[in-house]
PDB file of C-alpha atoms and ligand atoms in Angstrom:
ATOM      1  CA  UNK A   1    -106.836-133.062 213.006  1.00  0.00           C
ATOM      2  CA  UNK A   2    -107.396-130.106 215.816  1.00  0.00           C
ATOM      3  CA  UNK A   3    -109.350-127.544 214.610  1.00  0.00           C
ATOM      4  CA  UNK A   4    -109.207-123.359 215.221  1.00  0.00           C
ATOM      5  CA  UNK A   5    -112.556-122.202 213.686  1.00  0.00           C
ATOM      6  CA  UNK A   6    -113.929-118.439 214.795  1.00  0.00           C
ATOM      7  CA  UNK A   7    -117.858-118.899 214.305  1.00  0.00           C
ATOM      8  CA  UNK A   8    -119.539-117.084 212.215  1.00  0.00           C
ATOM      9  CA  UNK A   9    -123.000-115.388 213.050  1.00  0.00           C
ATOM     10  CA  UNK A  10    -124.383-111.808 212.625  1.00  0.00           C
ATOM     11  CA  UNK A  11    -126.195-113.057 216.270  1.00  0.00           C
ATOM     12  CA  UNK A  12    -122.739-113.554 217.813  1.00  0.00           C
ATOM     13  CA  UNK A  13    -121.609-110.174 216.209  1.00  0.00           C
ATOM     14  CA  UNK A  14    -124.834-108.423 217.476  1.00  0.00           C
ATOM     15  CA  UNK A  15    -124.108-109.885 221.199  1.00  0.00           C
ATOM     16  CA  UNK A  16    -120.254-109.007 220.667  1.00  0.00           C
ATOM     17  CA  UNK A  17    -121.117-105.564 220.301  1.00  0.00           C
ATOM     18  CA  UNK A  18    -122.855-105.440 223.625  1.00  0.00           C
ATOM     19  CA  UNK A  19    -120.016-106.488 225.464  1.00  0.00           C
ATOM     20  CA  UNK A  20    -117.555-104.999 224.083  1.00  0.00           C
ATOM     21  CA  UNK A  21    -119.471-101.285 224.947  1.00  0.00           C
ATOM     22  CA  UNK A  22    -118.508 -99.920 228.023  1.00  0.00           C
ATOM     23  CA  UNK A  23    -121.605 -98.797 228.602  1.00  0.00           C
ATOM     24  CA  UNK A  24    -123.389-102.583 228.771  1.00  0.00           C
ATOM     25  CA  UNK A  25    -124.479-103.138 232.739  1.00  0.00           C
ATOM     26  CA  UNK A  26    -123.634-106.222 234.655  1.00  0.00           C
ATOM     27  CA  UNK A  27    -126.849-107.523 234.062  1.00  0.00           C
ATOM     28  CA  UNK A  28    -126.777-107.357 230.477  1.00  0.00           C
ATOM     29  CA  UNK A  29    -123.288-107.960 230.002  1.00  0.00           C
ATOM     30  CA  UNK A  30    -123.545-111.397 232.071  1.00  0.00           C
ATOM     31  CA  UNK A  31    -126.913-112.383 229.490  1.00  0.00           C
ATOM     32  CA  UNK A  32    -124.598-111.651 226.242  1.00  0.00           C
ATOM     33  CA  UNK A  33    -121.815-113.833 227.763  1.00  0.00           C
ATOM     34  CA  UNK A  34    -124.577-117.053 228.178  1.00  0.00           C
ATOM     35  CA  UNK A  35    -126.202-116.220 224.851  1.00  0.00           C
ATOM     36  CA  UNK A  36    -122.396-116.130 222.965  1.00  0.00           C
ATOM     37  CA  UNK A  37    -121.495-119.804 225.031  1.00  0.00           C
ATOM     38  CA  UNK A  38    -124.851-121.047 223.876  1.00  0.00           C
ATOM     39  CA  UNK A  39    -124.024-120.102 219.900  1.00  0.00           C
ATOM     40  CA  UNK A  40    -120.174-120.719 220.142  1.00  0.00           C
ATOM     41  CA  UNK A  41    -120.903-123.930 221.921  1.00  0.00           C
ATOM     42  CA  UNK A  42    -123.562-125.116 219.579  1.00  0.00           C
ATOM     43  CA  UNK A  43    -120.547-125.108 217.112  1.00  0.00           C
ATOM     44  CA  UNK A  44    -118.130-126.296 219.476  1.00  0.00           C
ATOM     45  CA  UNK A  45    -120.584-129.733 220.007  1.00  0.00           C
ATOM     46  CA  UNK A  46    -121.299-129.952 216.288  1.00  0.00           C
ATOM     47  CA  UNK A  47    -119.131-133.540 216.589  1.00  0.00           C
ATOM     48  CA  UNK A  48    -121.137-135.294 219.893  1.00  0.00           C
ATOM     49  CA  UNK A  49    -122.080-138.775 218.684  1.00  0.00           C
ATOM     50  CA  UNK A  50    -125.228-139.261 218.212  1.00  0.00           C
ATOM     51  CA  UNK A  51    -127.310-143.367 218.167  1.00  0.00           C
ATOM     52  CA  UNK A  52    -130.296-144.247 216.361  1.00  0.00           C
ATOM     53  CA  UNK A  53    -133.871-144.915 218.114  1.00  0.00           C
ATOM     54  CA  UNK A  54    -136.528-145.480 217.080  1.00  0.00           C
ATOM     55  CA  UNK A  55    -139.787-142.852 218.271  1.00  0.00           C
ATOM     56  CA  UNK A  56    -143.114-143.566 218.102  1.00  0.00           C
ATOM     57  CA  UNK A  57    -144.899-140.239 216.440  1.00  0.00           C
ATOM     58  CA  UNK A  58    -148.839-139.366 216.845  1.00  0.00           C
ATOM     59  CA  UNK A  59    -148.639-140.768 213.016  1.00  0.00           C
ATOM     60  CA  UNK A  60    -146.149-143.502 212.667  1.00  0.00           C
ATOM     61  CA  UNK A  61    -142.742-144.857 213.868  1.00  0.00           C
ATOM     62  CA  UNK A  62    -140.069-142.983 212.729  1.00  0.00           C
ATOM     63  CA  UNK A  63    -136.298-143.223 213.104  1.00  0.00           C
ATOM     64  CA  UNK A  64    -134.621-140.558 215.399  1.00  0.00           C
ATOM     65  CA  UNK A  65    -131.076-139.553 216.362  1.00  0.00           C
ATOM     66  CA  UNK A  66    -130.042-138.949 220.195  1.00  0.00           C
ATOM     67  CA  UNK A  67    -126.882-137.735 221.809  1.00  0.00           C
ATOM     68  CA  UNK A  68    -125.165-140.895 222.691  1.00  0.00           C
ATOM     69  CA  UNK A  69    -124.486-140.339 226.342  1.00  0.00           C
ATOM     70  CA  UNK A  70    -120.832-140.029 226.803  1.00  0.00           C
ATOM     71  CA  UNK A  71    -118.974-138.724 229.797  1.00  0.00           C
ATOM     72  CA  UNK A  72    -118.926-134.968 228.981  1.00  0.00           C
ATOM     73  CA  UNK A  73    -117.436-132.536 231.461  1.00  0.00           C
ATOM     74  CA  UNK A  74    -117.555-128.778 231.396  1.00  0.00           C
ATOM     75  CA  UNK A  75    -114.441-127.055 233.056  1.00  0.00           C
ATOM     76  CA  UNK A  76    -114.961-122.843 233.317  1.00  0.00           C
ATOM     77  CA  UNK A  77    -111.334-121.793 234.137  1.00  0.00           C
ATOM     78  CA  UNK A  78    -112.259-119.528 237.231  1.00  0.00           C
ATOM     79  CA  UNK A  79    -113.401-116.718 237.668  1.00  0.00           C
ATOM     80  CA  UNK A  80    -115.234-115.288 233.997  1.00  0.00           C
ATOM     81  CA  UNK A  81    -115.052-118.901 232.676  1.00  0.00           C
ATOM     82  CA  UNK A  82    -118.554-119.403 234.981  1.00  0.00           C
ATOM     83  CA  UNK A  83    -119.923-116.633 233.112  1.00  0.00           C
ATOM     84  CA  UNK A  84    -120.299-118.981 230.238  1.00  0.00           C
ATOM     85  CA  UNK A  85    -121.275-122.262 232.292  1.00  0.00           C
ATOM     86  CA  UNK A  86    -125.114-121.529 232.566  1.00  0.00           C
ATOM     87  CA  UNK A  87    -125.240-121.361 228.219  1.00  0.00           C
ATOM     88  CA  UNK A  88    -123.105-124.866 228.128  1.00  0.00           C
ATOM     89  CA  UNK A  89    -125.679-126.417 230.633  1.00  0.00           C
ATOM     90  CA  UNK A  90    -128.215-125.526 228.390  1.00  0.00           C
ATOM     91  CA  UNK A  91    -126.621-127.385 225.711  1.00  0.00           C
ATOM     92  CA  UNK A  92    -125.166-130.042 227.631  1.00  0.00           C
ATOM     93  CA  UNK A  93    -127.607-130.251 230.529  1.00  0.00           C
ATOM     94  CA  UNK A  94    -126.134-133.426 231.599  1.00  0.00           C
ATOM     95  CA  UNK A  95    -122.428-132.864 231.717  1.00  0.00           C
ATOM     96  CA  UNK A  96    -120.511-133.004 234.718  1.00  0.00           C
ATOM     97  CA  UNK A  97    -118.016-129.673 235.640  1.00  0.00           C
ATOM     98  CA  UNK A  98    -114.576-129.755 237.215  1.00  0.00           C
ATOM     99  CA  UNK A  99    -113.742-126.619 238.237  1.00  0.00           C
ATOM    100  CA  UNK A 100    -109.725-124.581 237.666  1.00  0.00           C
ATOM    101  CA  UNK A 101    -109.205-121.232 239.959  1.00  0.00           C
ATOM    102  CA  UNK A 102    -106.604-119.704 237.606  1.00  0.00           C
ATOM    103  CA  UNK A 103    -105.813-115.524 238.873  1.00  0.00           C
ATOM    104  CA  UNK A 104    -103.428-113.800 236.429  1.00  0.00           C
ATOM    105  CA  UNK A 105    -100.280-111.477 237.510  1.00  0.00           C
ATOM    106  CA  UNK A 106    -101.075-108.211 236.642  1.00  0.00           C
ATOM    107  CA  UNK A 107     -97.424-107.817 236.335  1.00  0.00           C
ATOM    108  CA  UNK A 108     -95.647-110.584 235.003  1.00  0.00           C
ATOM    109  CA  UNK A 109     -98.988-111.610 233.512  1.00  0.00           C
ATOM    110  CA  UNK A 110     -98.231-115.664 234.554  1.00  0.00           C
ATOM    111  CA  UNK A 111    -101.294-117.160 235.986  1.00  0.00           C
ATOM    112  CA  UNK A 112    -101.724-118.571 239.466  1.00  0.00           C
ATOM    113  CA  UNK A 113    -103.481-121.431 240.333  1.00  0.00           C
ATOM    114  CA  UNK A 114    -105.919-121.643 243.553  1.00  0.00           C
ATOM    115  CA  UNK A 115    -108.614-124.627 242.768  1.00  0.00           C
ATOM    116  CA  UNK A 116    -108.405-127.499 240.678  1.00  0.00           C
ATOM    117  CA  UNK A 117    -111.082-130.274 240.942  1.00  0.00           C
ATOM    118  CA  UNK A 118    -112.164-132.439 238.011  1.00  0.00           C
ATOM    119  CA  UNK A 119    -114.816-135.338 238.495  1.00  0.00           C
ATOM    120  CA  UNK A 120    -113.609-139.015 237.974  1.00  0.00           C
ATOM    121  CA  UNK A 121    -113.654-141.454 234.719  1.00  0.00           C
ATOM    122  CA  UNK A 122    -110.514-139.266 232.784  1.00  0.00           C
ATOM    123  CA  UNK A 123    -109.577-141.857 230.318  1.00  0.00           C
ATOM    124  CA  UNK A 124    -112.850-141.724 228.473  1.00  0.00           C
ATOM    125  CA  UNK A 125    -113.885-138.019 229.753  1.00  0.00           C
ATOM    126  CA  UNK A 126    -114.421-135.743 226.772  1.00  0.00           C
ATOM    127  CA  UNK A 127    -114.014-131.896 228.281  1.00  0.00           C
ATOM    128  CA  UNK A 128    -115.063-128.421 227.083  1.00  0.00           C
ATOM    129  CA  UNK A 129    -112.248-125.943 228.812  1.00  0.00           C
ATOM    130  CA  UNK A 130    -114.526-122.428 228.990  1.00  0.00           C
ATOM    131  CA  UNK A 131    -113.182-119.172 229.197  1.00  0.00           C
ATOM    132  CA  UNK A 132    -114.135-115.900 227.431  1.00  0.00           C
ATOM    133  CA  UNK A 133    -111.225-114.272 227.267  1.00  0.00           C
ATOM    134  CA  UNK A 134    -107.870-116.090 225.085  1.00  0.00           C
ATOM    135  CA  UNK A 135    -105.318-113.139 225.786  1.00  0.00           C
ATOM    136  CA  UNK A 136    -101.419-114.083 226.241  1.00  0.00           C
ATOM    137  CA  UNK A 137    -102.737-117.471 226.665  1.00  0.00           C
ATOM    138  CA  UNK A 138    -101.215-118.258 229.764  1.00  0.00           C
ATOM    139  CA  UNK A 139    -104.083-119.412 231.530  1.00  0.00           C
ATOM    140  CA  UNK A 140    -105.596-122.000 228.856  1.00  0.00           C
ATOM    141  CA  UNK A 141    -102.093-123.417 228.102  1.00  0.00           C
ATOM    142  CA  UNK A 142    -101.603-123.936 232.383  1.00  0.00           C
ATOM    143  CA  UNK A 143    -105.141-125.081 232.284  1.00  0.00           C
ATOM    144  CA  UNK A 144    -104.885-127.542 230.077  1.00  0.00           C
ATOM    145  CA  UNK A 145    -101.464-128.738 231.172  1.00  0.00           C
ATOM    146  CA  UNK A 146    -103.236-129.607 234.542  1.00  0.00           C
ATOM    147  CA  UNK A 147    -106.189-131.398 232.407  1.00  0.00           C
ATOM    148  CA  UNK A 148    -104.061-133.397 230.583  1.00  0.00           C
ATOM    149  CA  UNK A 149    -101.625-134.097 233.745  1.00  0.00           C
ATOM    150  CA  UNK A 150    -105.065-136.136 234.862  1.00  0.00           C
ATOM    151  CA  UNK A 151    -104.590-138.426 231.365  1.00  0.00           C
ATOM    152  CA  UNK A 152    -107.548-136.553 229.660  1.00  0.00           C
ATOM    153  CA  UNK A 153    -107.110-136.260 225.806  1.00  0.00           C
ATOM    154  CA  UNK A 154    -110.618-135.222 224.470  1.00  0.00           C
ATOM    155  CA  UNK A 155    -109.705-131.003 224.941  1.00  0.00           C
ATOM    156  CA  UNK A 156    -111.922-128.554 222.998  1.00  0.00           C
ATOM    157  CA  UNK A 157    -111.285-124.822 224.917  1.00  0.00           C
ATOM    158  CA  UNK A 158    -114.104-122.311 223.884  1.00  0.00           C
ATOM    159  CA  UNK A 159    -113.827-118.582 224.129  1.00  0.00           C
ATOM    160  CA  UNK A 160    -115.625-115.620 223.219  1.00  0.00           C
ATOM    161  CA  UNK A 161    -112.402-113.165 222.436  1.00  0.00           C
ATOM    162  CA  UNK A 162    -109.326-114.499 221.077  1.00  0.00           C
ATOM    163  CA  UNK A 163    -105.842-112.495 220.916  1.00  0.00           C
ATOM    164  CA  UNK A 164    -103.780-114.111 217.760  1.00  0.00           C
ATOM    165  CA  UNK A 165    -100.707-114.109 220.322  1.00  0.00           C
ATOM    166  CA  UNK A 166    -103.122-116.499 222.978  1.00  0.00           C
ATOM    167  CA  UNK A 167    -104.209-118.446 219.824  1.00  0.00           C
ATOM    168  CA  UNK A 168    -100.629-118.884 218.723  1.00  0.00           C
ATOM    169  CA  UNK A 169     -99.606-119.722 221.878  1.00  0.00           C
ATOM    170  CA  UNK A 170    -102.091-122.406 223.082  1.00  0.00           C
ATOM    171  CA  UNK A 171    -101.905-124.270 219.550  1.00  0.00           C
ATOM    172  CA  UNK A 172     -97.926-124.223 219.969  1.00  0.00           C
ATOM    173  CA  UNK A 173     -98.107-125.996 223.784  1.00  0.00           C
ATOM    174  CA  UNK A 174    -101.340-128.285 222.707  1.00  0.00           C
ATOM    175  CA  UNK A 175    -101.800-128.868 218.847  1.00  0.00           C
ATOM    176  CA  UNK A 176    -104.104-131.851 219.253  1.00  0.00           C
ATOM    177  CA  UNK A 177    -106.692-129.862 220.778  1.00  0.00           C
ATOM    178  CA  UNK A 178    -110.093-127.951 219.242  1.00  0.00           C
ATOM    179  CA  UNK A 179    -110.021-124.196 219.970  1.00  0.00           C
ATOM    180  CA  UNK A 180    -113.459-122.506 219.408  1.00  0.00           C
ATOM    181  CA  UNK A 181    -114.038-118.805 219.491  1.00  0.00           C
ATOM    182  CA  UNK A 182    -116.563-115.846 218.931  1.00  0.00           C
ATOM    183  CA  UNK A 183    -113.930-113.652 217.186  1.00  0.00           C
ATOM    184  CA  UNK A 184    -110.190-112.956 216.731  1.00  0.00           C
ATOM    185  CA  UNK A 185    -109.328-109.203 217.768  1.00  0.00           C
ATOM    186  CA  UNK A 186    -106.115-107.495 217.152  1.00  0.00           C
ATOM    187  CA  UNK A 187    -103.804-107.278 219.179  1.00  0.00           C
ATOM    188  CA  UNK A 188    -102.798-107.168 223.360  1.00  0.00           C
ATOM    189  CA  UNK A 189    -101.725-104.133 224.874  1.00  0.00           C
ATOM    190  CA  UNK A 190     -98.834-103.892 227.128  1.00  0.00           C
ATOM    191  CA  UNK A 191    -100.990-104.688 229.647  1.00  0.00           C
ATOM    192  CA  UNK A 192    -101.747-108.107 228.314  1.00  0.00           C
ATOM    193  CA  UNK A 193    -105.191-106.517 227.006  1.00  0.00           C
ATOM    194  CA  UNK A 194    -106.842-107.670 224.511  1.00  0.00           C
ATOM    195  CA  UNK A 195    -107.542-104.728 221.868  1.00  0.00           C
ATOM    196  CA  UNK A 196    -110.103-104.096 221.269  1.00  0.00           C
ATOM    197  CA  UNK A 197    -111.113-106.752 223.875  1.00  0.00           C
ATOM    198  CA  UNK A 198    -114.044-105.800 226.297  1.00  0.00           C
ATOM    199  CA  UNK A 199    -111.801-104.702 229.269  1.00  0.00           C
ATOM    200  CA  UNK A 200    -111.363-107.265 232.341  1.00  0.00           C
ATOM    201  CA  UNK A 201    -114.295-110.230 231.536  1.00  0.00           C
ATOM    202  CA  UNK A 202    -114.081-111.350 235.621  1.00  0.00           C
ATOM    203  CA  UNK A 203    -114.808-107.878 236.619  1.00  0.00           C
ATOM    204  CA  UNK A 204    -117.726-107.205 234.318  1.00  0.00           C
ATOM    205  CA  UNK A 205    -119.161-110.451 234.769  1.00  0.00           C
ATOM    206  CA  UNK A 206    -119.585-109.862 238.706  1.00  0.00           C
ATOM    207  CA  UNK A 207    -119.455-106.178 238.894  1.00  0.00           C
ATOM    208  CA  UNK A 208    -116.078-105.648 240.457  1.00  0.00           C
ATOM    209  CA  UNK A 209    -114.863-102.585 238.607  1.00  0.00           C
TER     210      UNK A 209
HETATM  211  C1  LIG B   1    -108.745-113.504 232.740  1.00  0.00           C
HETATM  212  C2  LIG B   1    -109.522-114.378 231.777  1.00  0.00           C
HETATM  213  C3  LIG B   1    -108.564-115.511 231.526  1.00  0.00           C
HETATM  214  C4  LIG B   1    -107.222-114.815 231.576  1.00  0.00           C
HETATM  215  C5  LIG B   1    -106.747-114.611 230.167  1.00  0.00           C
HETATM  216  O1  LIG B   1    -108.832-114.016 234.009  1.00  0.00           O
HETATM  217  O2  LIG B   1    -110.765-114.794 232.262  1.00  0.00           O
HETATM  218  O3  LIG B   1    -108.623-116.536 232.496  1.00  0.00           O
HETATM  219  O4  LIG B   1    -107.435-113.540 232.199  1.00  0.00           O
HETATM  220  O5  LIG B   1    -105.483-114.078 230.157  1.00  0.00           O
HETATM  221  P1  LIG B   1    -104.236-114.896 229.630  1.00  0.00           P
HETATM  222  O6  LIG B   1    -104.639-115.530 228.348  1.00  0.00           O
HETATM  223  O7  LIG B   1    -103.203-113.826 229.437  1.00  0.00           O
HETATM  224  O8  LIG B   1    -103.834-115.884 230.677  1.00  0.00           O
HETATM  225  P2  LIG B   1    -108.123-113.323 235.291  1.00  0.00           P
HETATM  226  O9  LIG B   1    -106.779-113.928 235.516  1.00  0.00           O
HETATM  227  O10 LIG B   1    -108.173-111.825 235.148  1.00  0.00           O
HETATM  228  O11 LIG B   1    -109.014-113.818 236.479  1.00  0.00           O
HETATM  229  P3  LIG B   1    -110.573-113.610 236.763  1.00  0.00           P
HETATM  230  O12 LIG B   1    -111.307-114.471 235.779  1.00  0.00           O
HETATM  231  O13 LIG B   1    -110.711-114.091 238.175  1.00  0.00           O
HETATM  232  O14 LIG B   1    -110.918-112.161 236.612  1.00  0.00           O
HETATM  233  N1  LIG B   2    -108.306-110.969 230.729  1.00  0.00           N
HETATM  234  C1  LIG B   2    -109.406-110.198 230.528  1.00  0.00           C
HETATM  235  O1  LIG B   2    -110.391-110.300 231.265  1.00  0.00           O
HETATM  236  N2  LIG B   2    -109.375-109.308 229.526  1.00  0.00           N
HETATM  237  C2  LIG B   2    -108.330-109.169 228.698  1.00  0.00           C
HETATM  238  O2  LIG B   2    -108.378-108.324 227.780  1.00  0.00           O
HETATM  239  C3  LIG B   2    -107.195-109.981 228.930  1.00  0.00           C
HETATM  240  C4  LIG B   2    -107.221-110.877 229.949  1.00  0.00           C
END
C-alpha cells in the first residue's frame, strides 16, 4: 500500500518558517532546505532493511542492526531538487544519484525536460525522487514517468511543500508510489504558485531573483 504521510515535527515547522519568509538570505534559505531533507527523509527511509551483526562492545558481544546495503539511488529533479541532495547524502551517504533537468512553462505551466541520466541495475534500484516544491504536479508525474519508463518500481518522491492539486495529481498518474512531504499548503495561484508556498524554490536556492 503507497503511502502520503506529511511529517510531523515542531523542527520541520521551525525550519518551514524560515523559508517561507521573504526575508531568509540565500545562505540561510539553502541550510533550512538540507536540514528539512534530512528530517523529511529520516521519515521517508523509516522502511530500509536492515540485517543482524553481531558487534563486539568494550564490555561484551552484543547483537546490532545495519542497513542492509541495497542499491539506493537519489534522483533531485533539477534545478531546487539539488537543494535537498546534500541532507539525503547525509542519510544515505552511499546511494548513487541519477540526475532529471525538468524547467517548467511559465505559461502553460507543462514541464520541459533537458537532462535525464540514471545509474545502471533498475530492476532492483530502490529511488528517492527529491524535489521541494509539489505544485501542479507536472514535473513529479513527468519525472517519474521517465523513472519508471527505465523498469524502476521502488518510487518514494519527497518534498518539502505540497499543493493538494500536485498531491492529487501525482497519486492519480502513480498510486503505487510513497509521497513524503514537510507540509500541505493551500492552494496554487493562477500562476501555478503554491500559496502560501515560499515563492520560486530554484531561484532562492541559487540566488537568481
Ligand atoms: C519548480 C520546482 C518543481 C516544479 C514544481 O521547478 O522545483 O520542479 O517547479 O512545479 P509543478 O509541480 O507545477 O511541475 P522549476 O520548473 O521552476 O525549475 P527550477 O527548479 O530550475 O527553478
Ligand atoms: N515552483 C516553485 O518553485 N514554487 C512554486 O510555488 C511552484 C512551483
Amino acid at each position: 500500500m503507497s503511502k502520503i504521510v506529511i511529517v510531523e515535527h515542531p523542527i520541520i515547522k521551525d525550519y518551514l518558517s524560515k523559508i517561507r519568509n521573504k526575508e531568509t538570505n540565500t545562505k540561510e534559505f539553502r541550510n533550512a532546505v538540507k536540514q528539512l531533507s534530512v528530517l523529511i527523509g529520516y521519515e521517508a527511509t523509516r522502511n530500509l532493511k536492515t540485517q543482524n551483526i553481531k558487534v563486539q562492545t568494550p564490555l561484551c558481544m552484543t547483537q546490532c542492526e545495519e542497513l542492509v546495503n541495497e542499491d539506493i539511488t537519489i534522483v533531485p529533479i533539477l534545478r531546487a531538487g539539488l537543494g535537498m541532495l546534500e541532507g539525503m547524502l547525509e542519510l544515505l551517504p552511499s546511494a548513487r544519484v541519477g540526475h532529471i533537468g525538468l524547467e517548467r512553462n511559465e505559461e502553460t505551466l507543462k514541464p520541459r525536460e533537458y537532462y535525464f541520466k540514471m545509474p545502471g541495475n533498475y530492476e532492483t534500484m530502490q529511488t528517492f525522487v527529491i524535489d521541494p516544491m509539489l505544485a501542479t504536479g507536472g514535473s513529479a508525474v513527468d519525472a517519474i514517468d521517465k523513472i519508471k519508463e527505465k523498469g524502476i518500481k521502488n518510487i518514494t518522491f519527497i518534498c518539502v511543500i505540497a499543493a493538494p492539486e500536485g498531491v492529487d495529481r501525482l497519486k492519480e498518474a502513480h498510486p503505487d508510489i510513497n509521497i513524503y512531504m514537510g507540509t500541505l499548503d493551500d492552494h496554487l495561484n493562477e500562476k501555478g504558485y503554491i500559496v502560501p508556498g515560499l515563492g520560486d524554490a530554484g531561484d532562492r536556492i541559487f540566488g537568481t531573483l
